[in-house]
PDB file of C-alpha atoms and ligand atoms in Angstrom:
ATOM      1  CA  UNK A   1     220.926 170.333 -42.935  1.00 40.00           C
ATOM      2  CA  UNK A   2     221.648 172.028 -39.615  1.00 47.00           C
ATOM      3  CA  UNK A   3     224.770 174.102 -39.316  1.00 45.00           C
ATOM      4  CA  UNK A   4     227.087 172.719 -36.627  1.00 48.00           C
ATOM      5  CA  UNK A   5     228.194 175.582 -34.422  1.00 47.00           C
ATOM      6  CA  UNK A   6     230.363 176.007 -31.338  1.00 50.00           C
ATOM      7  CA  UNK A   7     232.471 172.934 -30.895  1.00 61.00           C
ATOM      8  CA  UNK A   8     230.759 171.505 -33.983  1.00 84.00           C
ATOM      9  CA  UNK A   9     227.860 170.313 -31.895  1.00 96.00           C
ATOM     10  CA  UNK A  10     224.108 170.652 -32.131  1.00 98.00           C
ATOM     11  CA  UNK A  11     223.106 173.102 -29.429  1.00 98.00           C
ATOM     12  CA  UNK A  12     220.395 171.579 -27.270  1.00 98.00           C
ATOM     13  CA  UNK A  13     218.150 172.708 -24.458  1.00 98.00           C
ATOM     14  CA  UNK A  14     216.760 170.367 -21.823  1.00 99.00           C
ATOM     15  CA  UNK A  15     213.488 171.336 -20.147  1.00 99.00           C
ATOM     16  CA  UNK A  16     212.924 169.976 -16.631  1.00 99.00           C
ATOM     17  CA  UNK A  17     210.729 170.393 -13.564  1.00 98.00           C
ATOM     18  CA  UNK A  18     212.295 168.059 -11.021  1.00 98.00           C
ATOM     19  CA  UNK A  19     214.801 165.333 -10.264  1.00 98.00           C
ATOM     20  CA  UNK A  20     216.660 165.557 -13.572  1.00 98.00           C
ATOM     21  CA  UNK A  21     217.894 161.979 -13.985  1.00 98.00           C
ATOM     22  CA  UNK A  22     217.237 162.190 -17.736  1.00 98.00           C
ATOM     23  CA  UNK A  23     218.991 165.571 -17.872  1.00 98.00           C
ATOM     24  CA  UNK A  24     221.978 163.869 -16.250  1.00 98.00           C
ATOM     25  CA  UNK A  25     221.965 161.018 -18.748  1.00 98.00           C
ATOM     26  CA  UNK A  26     221.641 163.445 -21.698  1.00 98.00           C
ATOM     27  CA  UNK A  27     224.462 165.579 -20.309  1.00 98.00           C
ATOM     28  CA  UNK A  28     226.719 162.555 -19.753  1.00 98.00           C
ATOM     29  CA  UNK A  29     226.045 161.450 -23.302  1.00 98.00           C
ATOM     30  CA  UNK A  30     226.712 164.973 -24.623  1.00 98.00           C
ATOM     31  CA  UNK A  31     230.210 165.126 -23.150  1.00 97.00           C
ATOM     32  CA  UNK A  32     231.272 161.860 -24.765  1.00 96.00           C
ATOM     33  CA  UNK A  33     233.942 162.314 -27.381  1.00 91.00           C
ATOM     34  CA  UNK A  34     231.806 161.300 -30.343  1.00 91.00           C
ATOM     35  CA  UNK A  35     228.556 162.940 -29.297  1.00 95.00           C
ATOM     36  CA  UNK A  36     227.130 165.476 -31.705  1.00 96.00           C
ATOM     37  CA  UNK A  37     225.148 167.483 -29.153  1.00 98.00           C
ATOM     38  CA  UNK A  38     225.943 169.955 -26.448  1.00 98.00           C
ATOM     39  CA  UNK A  39     223.597 170.750 -23.552  1.00 98.00           C
ATOM     40  CA  UNK A  40     223.729 174.497 -23.929  1.00 98.00           C
ATOM     41  CA  UNK A  41     220.742 175.465 -21.819  1.00 98.00           C
ATOM     42  CA  UNK A  42     218.503 174.075 -19.101  1.00 99.00           C
ATOM     43  CA  UNK A  43     215.025 175.496 -18.661  1.00 99.00           C
ATOM     44  CA  UNK A  44     213.259 174.632 -15.418  1.00 98.00           C
ATOM     45  CA  UNK A  45     209.731 175.453 -14.346  1.00 98.00           C
ATOM     46  CA  UNK A  46     210.816 174.990 -10.712  1.00 98.00           C
ATOM     47  CA  UNK A  47     213.692 176.510  -8.806  1.00 97.00           C
ATOM     48  CA  UNK A  48     214.510 174.254  -5.905  1.00 96.00           C
ATOM     49  CA  UNK A  49     214.879 170.909  -7.634  1.00 98.00           C
ATOM     50  CA  UNK A  50     217.677 168.382  -8.045  1.00 98.00           C
ATOM     51  CA  UNK A  51     217.873 168.909 -11.809  1.00 98.00           C
ATOM     52  CA  UNK A  52     218.692 172.598 -11.331  1.00 98.00           C
ATOM     53  CA  UNK A  53     221.350 171.722  -8.745  1.00 98.00           C
ATOM     54  CA  UNK A  54     222.898 169.294 -11.212  1.00 98.00           C
ATOM     55  CA  UNK A  55     222.895 171.856 -14.045  1.00 98.00           C
ATOM     56  CA  UNK A  56     224.506 174.509 -11.870  1.00 98.00           C
ATOM     57  CA  UNK A  57     227.130 172.086 -10.599  1.00 98.00           C
ATOM     58  CA  UNK A  58     228.179 171.406 -14.181  1.00 98.00           C
ATOM     59  CA  UNK A  59     228.017 175.075 -15.183  1.00 98.00           C
ATOM     60  CA  UNK A  60     225.229 174.609 -17.692  1.00 98.00           C
ATOM     61  CA  UNK A  61     223.346 177.847 -18.389  1.00 98.00           C
ATOM     62  CA  UNK A  62     220.140 177.470 -16.383  1.00 98.00           C
ATOM     63  CA  UNK A  63     216.996 179.551 -16.378  1.00 98.00           C
ATOM     64  CA  UNK A  64     214.091 179.174 -14.001  1.00 98.00           C
ATOM     65  CA  UNK A  65     210.877 180.193 -15.707  1.00 98.00           C
ATOM     66  CA  UNK A  66     208.005 181.651 -13.747  1.00 98.00           C
ATOM     67  CA  UNK A  67     204.915 180.013 -15.194  1.00 97.00           C
ATOM     68  CA  UNK A  68     202.277 182.172 -13.483  1.00 98.00           C
ATOM     69  CA  UNK A  69     201.528 183.612 -16.901  1.00 98.00           C
ATOM     70  CA  UNK A  70     201.978 180.954 -19.594  1.00 98.00           C
ATOM     71  CA  UNK A  71     202.045 183.400 -22.515  1.00 98.00           C
ATOM     72  CA  UNK A  72     204.814 185.444 -20.908  1.00 98.00           C
ATOM     73  CA  UNK A  73     206.668 182.311 -19.809  1.00 98.00           C
ATOM     74  CA  UNK A  74     206.752 180.905 -23.333  1.00 98.00           C
ATOM     75  CA  UNK A  75     207.762 184.259 -24.831  1.00 98.00           C
ATOM     76  CA  UNK A  76     210.700 184.344 -22.410  1.00 98.00           C
ATOM     77  CA  UNK A  77     211.676 180.762 -23.266  1.00 98.00           C
ATOM     78  CA  UNK A  78     211.547 181.457 -27.003  1.00 98.00           C
ATOM     79  CA  UNK A  79     213.799 184.487 -26.518  1.00 98.00           C
ATOM     80  CA  UNK A  80     216.306 182.355 -24.615  1.00 98.00           C
ATOM     81  CA  UNK A  81     216.218 179.587 -27.201  1.00 98.00           C
ATOM     82  CA  UNK A  82     216.858 182.050 -30.018  1.00 97.00           C
ATOM     83  CA  UNK A  83     219.596 183.884 -28.120  1.00 98.00           C
ATOM     84  CA  UNK A  84     221.376 180.582 -27.515  1.00 98.00           C
ATOM     85  CA  UNK A  85     220.851 179.247 -31.074  1.00 98.00           C
ATOM     86  CA  UNK A  86     219.096 176.167 -29.760  1.00 98.00           C
ATOM     87  CA  UNK A  87     218.447 173.568 -32.442  1.00 97.00           C
ATOM     88  CA  UNK A  88     217.048 170.684 -30.386  1.00 98.00           C
ATOM     89  CA  UNK A  89     214.725 170.724 -27.365  1.00 98.00           C
ATOM     90  CA  UNK A  90     214.584 167.694 -25.079  1.00 99.00           C
ATOM     91  CA  UNK A  91     211.724 167.611 -22.597  1.00 98.00           C
ATOM     92  CA  UNK A  92     212.773 165.563 -19.587  1.00 98.00           C
ATOM     93  CA  UNK A  93     210.165 165.541 -16.868  1.00 98.00           C
ATOM     94  CA  UNK A  94     208.957 169.025 -17.848  1.00 98.00           C
ATOM     95  CA  UNK A  95     205.536 169.304 -16.209  1.00 97.00           C
ATOM     96  CA  UNK A  96     204.125 172.067 -18.413  1.00 98.00           C
ATOM     97  CA  UNK A  97     202.232 171.583 -21.654  1.00 97.00           C
ATOM     98  CA  UNK A  98     203.696 173.656 -24.479  1.00 98.00           C
ATOM     99  CA  UNK A  99     201.216 175.739 -26.466  1.00 98.00           C
ATOM    100  CA  UNK A 100     200.329 174.871 -30.049  1.00 97.00           C
ATOM    101  CA  UNK A 101     202.156 177.978 -31.272  1.00 97.00           C
ATOM    102  CA  UNK A 102     205.300 177.080 -29.394  1.00 98.00           C
ATOM    103  CA  UNK A 103     205.300 173.558 -30.826  1.00 98.00           C
ATOM    104  CA  UNK A 104     204.655 174.946 -34.294  1.00 96.00           C
ATOM    105  CA  UNK A 105     207.632 177.265 -34.149  1.00 94.00           C
ATOM    106  CA  UNK A 106     210.004 174.381 -33.333  1.00 96.00           C
ATOM    107  CA  UNK A 107     208.448 171.773 -35.582  1.00 94.00           C
ATOM    108  CA  UNK A 108     210.250 168.388 -35.385  1.00 95.00           C
ATOM    109  CA  UNK A 109     212.806 169.881 -33.029  1.00 98.00           C
ATOM    110  CA  UNK A 110     211.103 169.013 -29.728  1.00 98.00           C
ATOM    111  CA  UNK A 111     211.247 165.531 -28.262  1.00 98.00           C
ATOM    112  CA  UNK A 112     209.940 164.074 -25.014  1.00 98.00           C
ATOM    113  CA  UNK A 113     210.325 160.980 -22.887  1.00 98.00           C
ATOM    114  CA  UNK A 114     207.207 159.356 -21.475  1.00 98.00           C
ATOM    115  CA  UNK A 115     207.045 156.518 -18.938  1.00 98.00           C
ATOM    116  CA  UNK A 116     204.749 154.135 -20.820  1.00 98.00           C
ATOM    117  CA  UNK A 117     204.613 152.250 -24.086  1.00 98.00           C
ATOM    118  CA  UNK A 118     202.829 154.913 -26.119  1.00 98.00           C
ATOM    119  CA  UNK A 119     200.160 155.141 -27.445  1.00 98.00           C
ATOM    120  CA  UNK A 120     199.126 153.403 -24.218  1.00 98.00           C
ATOM    121  CA  UNK A 121     198.705 155.591 -21.139  1.00 98.00           C
ATOM    122  CA  UNK A 122     199.178 159.148 -22.318  1.00 98.00           C
ATOM    123  CA  UNK A 123     199.239 161.709 -19.508  1.00 98.00           C
ATOM    124  CA  UNK A 124     199.876 161.102 -15.826  1.00 98.00           C
ATOM    125  CA  UNK A 125     199.909 158.073 -13.482  1.00 98.00           C
ATOM    126  CA  UNK A 126     201.126 155.690 -16.161  1.00 98.00           C
ATOM    127  CA  UNK A 127     202.535 153.106 -13.733  1.00 98.00           C
ATOM    128  CA  UNK A 128     199.364 152.943 -11.643  1.00 98.00           C
ATOM    129  CA  UNK A 129     197.331 152.375 -14.806  1.00 98.00           C
ATOM    130  CA  UNK A 130     199.627 149.649 -16.166  1.00 98.00           C
ATOM    131  CA  UNK A 131     199.493 147.810 -12.815  1.00 98.00           C
ATOM    132  CA  UNK A 132     195.731 148.190 -12.499  1.00 98.00           C
ATOM    133  CA  UNK A 133     195.253 146.739 -15.968  1.00 98.00           C
ATOM    134  CA  UNK A 134     197.543 143.824 -15.094  1.00 98.00           C
ATOM    135  CA  UNK A 135     199.716 144.469 -18.135  1.00 98.00           C
ATOM    136  CA  UNK A 136     202.598 142.058 -18.600  1.00 98.00           C
ATOM    137  CA  UNK A 137     204.866 144.837 -19.840  1.00 98.00           C
ATOM    138  CA  UNK A 138     205.164 148.528 -19.490  1.00 98.00           C
ATOM    139  CA  UNK A 139     208.104 150.667 -20.575  1.00 98.00           C
ATOM    140  CA  UNK A 140     209.045 154.041 -21.938  1.00 99.00           C
ATOM    141  CA  UNK A 141     208.870 155.965 -25.182  1.00 99.00           C
ATOM    142  CA  UNK A 142     210.759 158.872 -26.726  1.00 99.00           C
ATOM    143  CA  UNK A 143     208.595 160.741 -29.221  1.00 98.00           C
ATOM    144  CA  UNK A 144     208.386 163.981 -31.150  1.00 98.00           C
ATOM    145  CA  UNK A 145     206.184 166.586 -29.526  1.00 98.00           C
ATOM    146  CA  UNK A 146     203.233 167.667 -31.592  1.00 97.00           C
ATOM    147  CA  UNK A 147     200.140 169.658 -30.744  1.00 94.00           C
ATOM    148  CA  UNK A 148     198.426 166.841 -28.843  1.00 96.00           C
ATOM    149  CA  UNK A 149     199.619 165.485 -25.518  1.00 96.00           C
ATOM    150  CA  UNK A 150     202.020 162.495 -25.810  1.00 97.00           C
ATOM    151  CA  UNK A 151     200.844 161.865 -29.367  1.00 97.00           C
ATOM    152  CA  UNK A 152     203.748 162.753 -31.671  1.00 98.00           C
ATOM    153  CA  UNK A 153     205.631 160.315 -33.847  1.00 98.00           C
ATOM    154  CA  UNK A 154     207.464 157.648 -31.868  1.00 98.00           C
ATOM    155  CA  UNK A 155     211.259 157.669 -32.114  1.00 98.00           C
ATOM    156  CA  UNK A 156     212.147 154.728 -29.861  1.00 98.00           C
ATOM    157  CA  UNK A 157     210.423 152.706 -27.188  1.00 98.00           C
ATOM    158  CA  UNK A 158     211.510 149.942 -24.878  1.00 98.00           C
ATOM    159  CA  UNK A 159     209.578 147.343 -22.930  1.00 98.00           C
ATOM    160  CA  UNK A 160     210.080 146.653 -19.237  1.00 98.00           C
ATOM    161  CA  UNK A 161     208.628 143.548 -17.576  1.00 98.00           C
ATOM    162  CA  UNK A 162     205.921 144.183 -15.059  1.00 98.00           C
ATOM    163  CA  UNK A 163     205.775 141.810 -12.057  1.00 98.00           C
ATOM    164  CA  UNK A 164     202.556 140.912 -10.252  1.00 97.00           C
ATOM    165  CA  UNK A 165     204.016 142.188  -6.997  1.00 98.00           C
ATOM    166  CA  UNK A 166     205.081 145.561  -8.479  1.00 98.00           C
ATOM    167  CA  UNK A 167     204.119 148.775  -6.728  1.00 98.00           C
ATOM    168  CA  UNK A 168     204.009 151.931  -8.895  1.00 98.00           C
ATOM    169  CA  UNK A 169     207.236 153.074  -7.184  1.00 98.00           C
ATOM    170  CA  UNK A 170     209.086 149.833  -7.955  1.00 98.00           C
ATOM    171  CA  UNK A 171     207.956 149.886 -11.558  1.00 98.00           C
ATOM    172  CA  UNK A 172     208.835 153.585 -11.931  1.00 98.00           C
ATOM    173  CA  UNK A 173     212.343 152.908 -10.651  1.00 98.00           C
ATOM    174  CA  UNK A 174     212.953 150.064 -13.109  1.00 98.00           C
ATOM    175  CA  UNK A 175     211.525 152.046 -16.018  1.00 98.00           C
ATOM    176  CA  UNK A 176     213.580 155.125 -15.135  1.00 98.00           C
ATOM    177  CA  UNK A 177     216.810 153.133 -15.472  1.00 98.00           C
ATOM    178  CA  UNK A 178     215.731 152.155 -18.970  1.00 99.00           C
ATOM    179  CA  UNK A 179     214.640 155.740 -19.780  1.00 99.00           C
ATOM    180  CA  UNK A 180     218.090 157.033 -18.888  1.00 98.00           C
ATOM    181  CA  UNK A 181     219.630 154.737 -21.514  1.00 98.00           C
ATOM    182  CA  UNK A 182     216.917 155.158 -24.111  1.00 99.00           C
ATOM    183  CA  UNK A 183     216.958 158.977 -24.255  1.00 98.00           C
ATOM    184  CA  UNK A 184     220.540 159.379 -25.556  1.00 98.00           C
ATOM    185  CA  UNK A 185     219.913 156.640 -28.137  1.00 98.00           C
ATOM    186  CA  UNK A 186     216.787 158.438 -29.316  1.00 98.00           C
ATOM    187  CA  UNK A 187     218.667 161.742 -29.579  1.00 98.00           C
ATOM    188  CA  UNK A 188     221.271 160.046 -31.727  1.00 97.00           C
ATOM    189  CA  UNK A 189     218.531 158.779 -33.994  1.00 97.00           C
ATOM    190  CA  UNK A 190     216.824 162.185 -34.221  1.00 97.00           C
ATOM    191  CA  UNK A 191     219.927 164.155 -35.062  1.00 96.00           C
ATOM    192  CA  UNK A 192     220.855 161.778 -37.841  1.00 92.00           C
ATOM    193  CA  UNK A 193     217.795 163.257 -39.640  1.00 83.00           C
ATOM    194  CA  UNK A 194     218.831 166.870 -39.042  1.00 85.00           C
TER     195      UNK A 194
HETATM  196  C1  LIG B 201     210.427 160.472 -16.166  1.00 64.47           C
HETATM  197  O1  LIG B 201     209.808 159.318 -15.699  1.00 64.47           O
HETATM  198  C2  LIG B 201     209.881 160.873 -17.519  1.00 64.47           C
HETATM  199  O2  LIG B 201     209.515 159.789 -18.308  1.00 64.47           O
HETATM  200  C3  LIG B 201     208.664 161.679 -17.150  1.00 64.47           C
HETATM  201  O3  LIG B 201     209.051 162.391 -16.005  1.00 64.47           O
HETATM  202  C4  LIG B 201     210.086 161.688 -15.319  1.00 64.47           C
HETATM  203  C5  LIG B 201     211.251 162.613 -15.182  1.00 64.47           C
HETATM  204  O4  LIG B 201     212.289 162.062 -14.420  1.00 64.47           O
HETATM  205  N1  LIG B 201     208.224 162.489 -18.247  1.00 64.47           N
HETATM  206  P1  LIG B 201     213.659 162.822 -14.276  1.00 64.47           P
HETATM  207  O5  LIG B 201     213.360 164.217 -13.737  1.00 64.47           O
HETATM  208  O6  LIG B 201     214.331 162.881 -15.609  1.00 64.47           O
HETATM  209  O7  LIG B 201     214.465 162.013 -13.278  1.00 64.47           O
END
């Protein structure tokens, strides 16, 4: 059982590297009256991105991590997570792979959103691959992060219809809308097991 601190909320960190639409949806969910989480910290591997602008606008503690040296970068992140009593880590478009040791030290506390129906299409270019294979559906998945890329236990996934005329950009846009709704639902599910 996790101790509820602060305003009785589970302190969460969102890791990003770009646009931050999922960060925005997680934040909007977190400020709802009945939400049990608080976005306490944003970690970004890039400085000049929309997600960082959003976090700063809403006064969320934000740290840009220099990833030139991965070992040092992760040590710095772990320090920040501990200092801020982070209990849940949500990866949202974070373009760095966490080391096995990092994942181990936050076992079952790290979740990620991936733009495909896992276990199909782990890794990059998911939309291109779904279109090339003429799939009838693609979608998105929220899963626990384990030591192998996009392979942890699935929390929730949702299908999105794929049209014959779809370009990767069109499909990505439709899936992203679904991602933004799915992520808060998945968080709700995860924290009910805390
Ligand atoms: C999303 O498509 C997510 O599934 C993938 O990276 C993208 C991040 O988008 N892992 P955003 O930065 O949350 O808008």
